[in-house]
């Protein structure tokens, strides 16, 4: 699962509808998290959405982690603090 809409579509082809719903929910949640992380960077650094996405992607590649991991770190670990 890469967190892309194609994942949800692939799962839904001939699969259990509940599994397809779960996959679509995961993709939607990942997309929302990425948008929030982009918003953090846009707000903090007054940059565009494309630049924010490129920076998140760069950090993910540099760290060898998924984009969703970087987005989660930005939104929850840095901005909201650890609970």
Coordinates of N, CA, C and O in Angstrom, one line a residue:
X1 N 0.8 -1.2 0.0 CA 0.0 0.0 0.0 C 0.9 1.2 0.0 O 1.7 1.4 0.9
X2 N 0.7 2.1 -1.0 CA 1.5 3.3 -1.1 C 0.8 4.5 -0.7 O 1.4 5.6 -0.7
X3 N -0.5 4.4 -0.4 CA -1.2 5.6 0.0 C -1.8 6.3 -1.2 O -2.1 7.5 -1.1
X4 N -1.8 5.7 -2.3 CA -2.3 6.3 -3.5 C -3.7 5.8 -3.9 O -4.1 4.7 -3.5
X5 N -4.5 6.6 -4.6 CA -5.8 6.2 -5.0 C -5.8 4.9 -5.8 O -6.7 4.1 -5.7
X6 N -4.7 4.7 -6.6 CA -4.6 3.4 -7.3 C -4.7 2.2 -6.5 O -5.2 1.2 -6.9
X7 N -4.1 2.3 -5.2 CA -4.2 1.2 -4.3 C -5.6 0.8 -4.0 O -6.0 -0.4 -4.0
X8 N -6.5 1.8 -3.8 CA -7.9 1.5 -3.4 C -8.6 0.9 -4.6 O -9.4 0.0 -4.5
X9 N -8.3 1.4 -5.8 CA -8.9 0.9 -7.0 C -8.5 -0.5 -7.3 O -9.3 -1.4 -7.6
X10 N -7.2 -0.9 -7.1 CA -6.7 -2.2 -7.3 C -7.4 -3.2 -6.3 O -7.7 -4.3 -6.7
X11 N -7.5 -2.8 -5.1 CA -8.1 -3.6 -4.1 C -9.6 -3.9 -4.4 O -10.1 -5.0 -4.2
X12 N -10.3 -2.9 -5.0 CA -11.7 -3.0 -5.2 C -12.0 -3.9 -6.4 O -13.2 -4.4 -6.5
X13 N -11.1 -4.2 -7.3 CA -11.4 -5.0 -8.4 C -11.6 -6.5 -8.0 O -10.7 -7.2 -7.7
X14 N -12.9 -6.8 -7.9 CA -13.2 -8.2 -7.6 C -12.9 -8.6 -6.1 O -12.9 -9.8 -5.8
X15 N -12.7 -7.6 -5.3 CA -12.4 -7.9 -3.9 C -13.6 -7.7 -3.0 O -14.6 -7.2 -3.4
X16 N -13.5 -8.1 -1.8 CA -14.5 -7.9 -0.8 C -14.8 -6.4 -0.6 O -13.8 -5.7 -0.4
X17 N -16.0 -6.0 -0.7 CA -16.3 -4.5 -0.6 C -15.8 -3.9 0.7 O -15.4 -2.8 0.7
X18 N -15.8 -4.6 1.7 CA -15.4 -4.1 3.0 C -13.9 -3.8 2.9 O -13.4 -2.8 3.5
X19 N -13.1 -4.7 2.3 CA -11.7 -4.5 2.1 C -11.4 -3.2 1.2 O -10.5 -2.4 1.5
X20 N -12.2 -3.1 0.2 CA -12.1 -1.9 -0.7 C -12.4 -0.6 0.1 O -11.7 0.4 -0.1
X21 N -13.5 -0.7 0.9 CA -13.8 0.5 1.8 C -12.7 0.8 2.7 O -12.4 2.0 2.9
X22 N -12.1 -0.2 3.3 CA -11.0 0.1 4.2 C -9.8 0.7 3.5 O -9.2 1.6 4.0
X23 N -9.5 0.2 2.3 CA -8.4 0.7 1.5 C -8.7 2.2 1.1 O -7.8 3.0 1.2
X24 N -9.9 2.5 0.7 CA -10.2 3.8 0.3 C -10.1 4.8 1.5 O -9.6 5.9 1.4
X25 N -10.5 4.3 2.7 CA -10.4 5.1 3.9 C -9.0 5.4 4.3 O -8.6 6.5 4.6
X26 N -8.1 4.4 4.1 CA -6.7 4.6 4.4 C -6.1 5.6 3.4 O -5.3 6.4 3.8
X27 N -6.4 5.5 2.2 CA -5.9 6.4 1.2 C -6.4 7.8 1.5 O -5.6 8.8 1.4
X28 N -7.7 8.0 1.8 CA -8.2 9.3 2.2 C -7.5 9.9 3.4 O -7.2 11.1 3.4
X29 N -7.3 9.1 4.4 CA -6.6 9.5 5.6 C -5.2 10.0 5.3 O -4.7 11.0 5.8
X30 N -4.5 9.2 4.5 CA -3.1 9.5 4.1 C -3.1 10.8 3.3 O -2.2 11.7 3.5
X31 N -4.1 11.0 2.4 CA -4.1 12.3 1.6 C -4.4 13.5 2.5 O -3.8 14.5 2.4
X32 N -5.3 13.3 3.5 CA -5.7 14.4 4.4 C -4.4 14.7 5.2 O -4.2 15.9 5.5
X33 N -3.7 13.8 5.7 CA -2.5 14.0 6.5 C -1.5 14.7 5.7 O -0.9 15.7 6.2
X34 N -1.3 14.3 4.5 CA -0.3 15.0 3.6 C -0.7 16.5 3.4 O 0.1 17.4 3.4
X35 N -2.0 16.7 3.2 CA -2.5 18.1 3.0 C -2.3 18.9 4.2 O -1.9 20.1 4.2
X36 N -2.5 18.3 5.4 CA -2.2 19.1 6.7 C -0.7 19.4 6.8 O -0.4 20.5 7.2
X37 N 0.1 18.4 6.5 CA 1.6 18.7 6.6 C 2.0 19.8 5.6 O 2.8 20.6 6.0
X38 N 1.5 19.7 4.4 CA 1.8 20.8 3.4 C 1.3 22.1 4.0 O 2.0 23.1 3.9
X39 N 0.2 22.2 4.6 CA -0.3 23.4 5.2 C 0.6 23.9 6.3 O 0.8 25.1 6.4
X40 N 1.2 23.0 7.1 CA 2.1 23.4 8.1 C 3.3 24.2 7.5 O 3.7 25.3 7.9
X41 N 3.8 23.6 6.4 CA 5.0 24.2 5.8 C 4.6 25.5 5.1 O 5.3 26.5 5.1
X42 N 3.4 25.5 4.4 CA 2.9 26.7 3.7 C 2.8 27.9 4.8 O 3.2 29.0 4.5
X43 N 2.2 27.6 5.9 CA 1.9 28.6 6.9 C 3.3 29.1 7.5 O 3.5 30.3 7.6
X44 N 4.1 28.1 7.9 CA 5.3 28.5 8.6 C 6.4 29.2 7.7 O 7.0 30.2 8.1
X45 N 6.5 28.8 6.4 CA 7.5 29.3 5.6 C 7.0 30.2 4.4 O 7.8 30.6 3.6
X46 N 5.7 30.4 4.3 CA 5.2 31.2 3.2 C 5.6 30.7 1.9 O 6.1 31.5 1.0
X47 N 5.5 29.4 1.7 CA 5.8 28.8 0.4 C 4.6 28.3 -0.3 O 3.5 28.2 0.3
X48 N 4.7 27.9 -1.5 CA 3.6 27.3 -2.3 C 3.4 25.8 -2.0 O 4.2 25.2 -1.4
X49 N 2.2 25.3 -2.4 CA 1.9 23.9 -2.1 C 2.8 23.0 -2.8 O 3.2 21.9 -2.2
X50 N 3.2 23.3 -4.0 CA 4.2 22.4 -4.8 C 5.5 22.4 -4.1 O 6.1 21.3 -4.0
X51 N 6.0 23.5 -3.6 CA 7.3 23.5 -2.9 C 7.2 22.7 -1.6 O 8.1 22.0 -1.2
X52 N 6.0 22.9 -0.9 CA 5.8 22.2 0.4 C 5.9 20.7 0.1 O 6.5 19.9 0.9
X53 N 5.2 20.2 -0.9 CA 5.2 18.8 -1.2 C 6.6 18.3 -1.6 O 7.0 17.2 -1.1
X54 N 7.3 19.1 -2.4 CA 8.6 18.7 -2.8 C 9.5 18.6 -1.6 O 10.4 17.7 -1.5
X55 N 9.4 19.5 -0.6 CA 10.2 19.4 0.6 C 9.9 18.1 1.4 O 10.8 17.5 1.9
X56 N 8.6 17.8 1.6 CA 8.2 16.6 2.3 C 8.7 15.4 1.6 O 9.3 14.5 2.2
X57 N 8.6 15.4 0.3 CA 9.1 14.2 -0.5 C 10.6 14.1 -0.3 O 11.2 13.0 -0.2
X58 N 11.3 15.3 -0.4 CA 12.8 15.3 -0.2 C 13.2 14.7 1.2 O 14.1 13.9 1.3
X59 N 12.5 15.2 2.2 CA 12.8 14.7 3.6 C 12.6 13.2 3.7 O 13.3 12.4 4.3
X60 N 11.5 12.7 3.0 CA 11.2 11.3 3.1 C 12.2 10.5 2.4 O 12.7 9.4 2.9
X61 N 12.7 10.9 1.2 CA 13.7 10.2 0.4 C 15.0 10.2 1.2 O 15.7 9.2 1.3
X62 N 15.3 11.4 1.8 CA 16.6 11.5 2.5 C 16.6 10.6 3.7 O 17.7 10.0 4.1
X63 N 15.5 10.5 4.4 CA 15.4 9.6 5.6 C 15.1 8.2 5.3 O 15.2 7.3 6.2
X64 N 14.7 7.9 4.0 CA 14.4 6.5 3.7 C 13.1 6.0 4.3 O 13.0 4.8 4.6
X65 N 12.1 7.0 4.4 CA 10.8 6.6 5.0 C 9.8 7.0 4.0 O 10.0 7.7 3.0
X66 N 8.5 6.6 4.3 CA 7.4 7.0 3.5 C 7.0 8.4 3.7 O 7.3 9.0 4.7
X67 N 6.5 9.0 2.6 CA 6.0 10.4 2.7 C 5.0 10.6 3.9 O 5.0 11.6 4.6
X68 N 4.2 9.6 4.1 CA 3.2 9.6 5.2 C 3.9 9.7 6.5 O 3.4 10.4 7.4
X69 N 5.0 9.1 6.7 CA 5.8 9.1 7.9 C 6.2 10.6 8.2 O 6.1 11.0 9.4
X70 N 6.8 11.2 7.2 CA 7.2 12.6 7.4 C 6.0 13.5 7.7 O 6.1 14.4 8.5
X71 N 4.9 13.3 6.9 CA 3.7 14.1 7.2 C 3.2 13.9 8.6 O 2.8 14.9 9.3
X72 N 3.2 12.7 9.1 CA 2.8 12.4 10.4 C 3.7 13.2 11.4 O 3.2 13.8 12.4
X73 N 5.0 13.1 11.2 CA 5.9 13.8 12.1 C 5.6 15.3 12.1 O 5.6 15.9 13.2
X74 N 5.4 15.9 11.0 CA 5.1 17.3 10.9 C 3.9 17.7 11.7 O 3.8 18.6 12.4
X75 N 2.8 17.0 11.4 CA 1.5 17.3 12.0 C 1.4 17.0 13.4 O 0.9 17.8 14.2
X76 N 1.8 15.8 13.8 CA 1.5 15.3 15.2 C 2.7 15.5 16.1 O 2.6 16.0 17.2
X77 N 3.9 15.1 15.7 CA 5.0 15.1 16.6 C 5.6 16.5 16.8 O 6.0 16.9 17.9
X78 N 5.6 17.3 15.7 CA 6.2 18.6 15.8 C 5.1 19.7 16.2 O 5.3 20.4 17.2
X79 N 4.1 19.7 15.4 CA 3.1 20.8 15.7 C 2.2 20.6 16.9 O 1.9 21.5 17.6
X80 N 1.8 19.4 17.1 CA 0.9 19.1 18.2 C 1.6 18.6 19.4 O 1.1 18.6 20.5
X81 N 2.8 18.2 19.3 CA 3.6 17.6 20.4 C 3.1 16.2 20.7 O 2.1 15.8 20.4
X82 N 4.0 15.5 21.4 CA 3.7 14.2 21.8 C 2.7 14.2 22.9 O 2.9 15.0 23.9
X83 N 1.7 13.4 22.9 CA 0.7 13.3 24.0 C 1.3 12.6 25.2 O 2.0 11.7 25.1

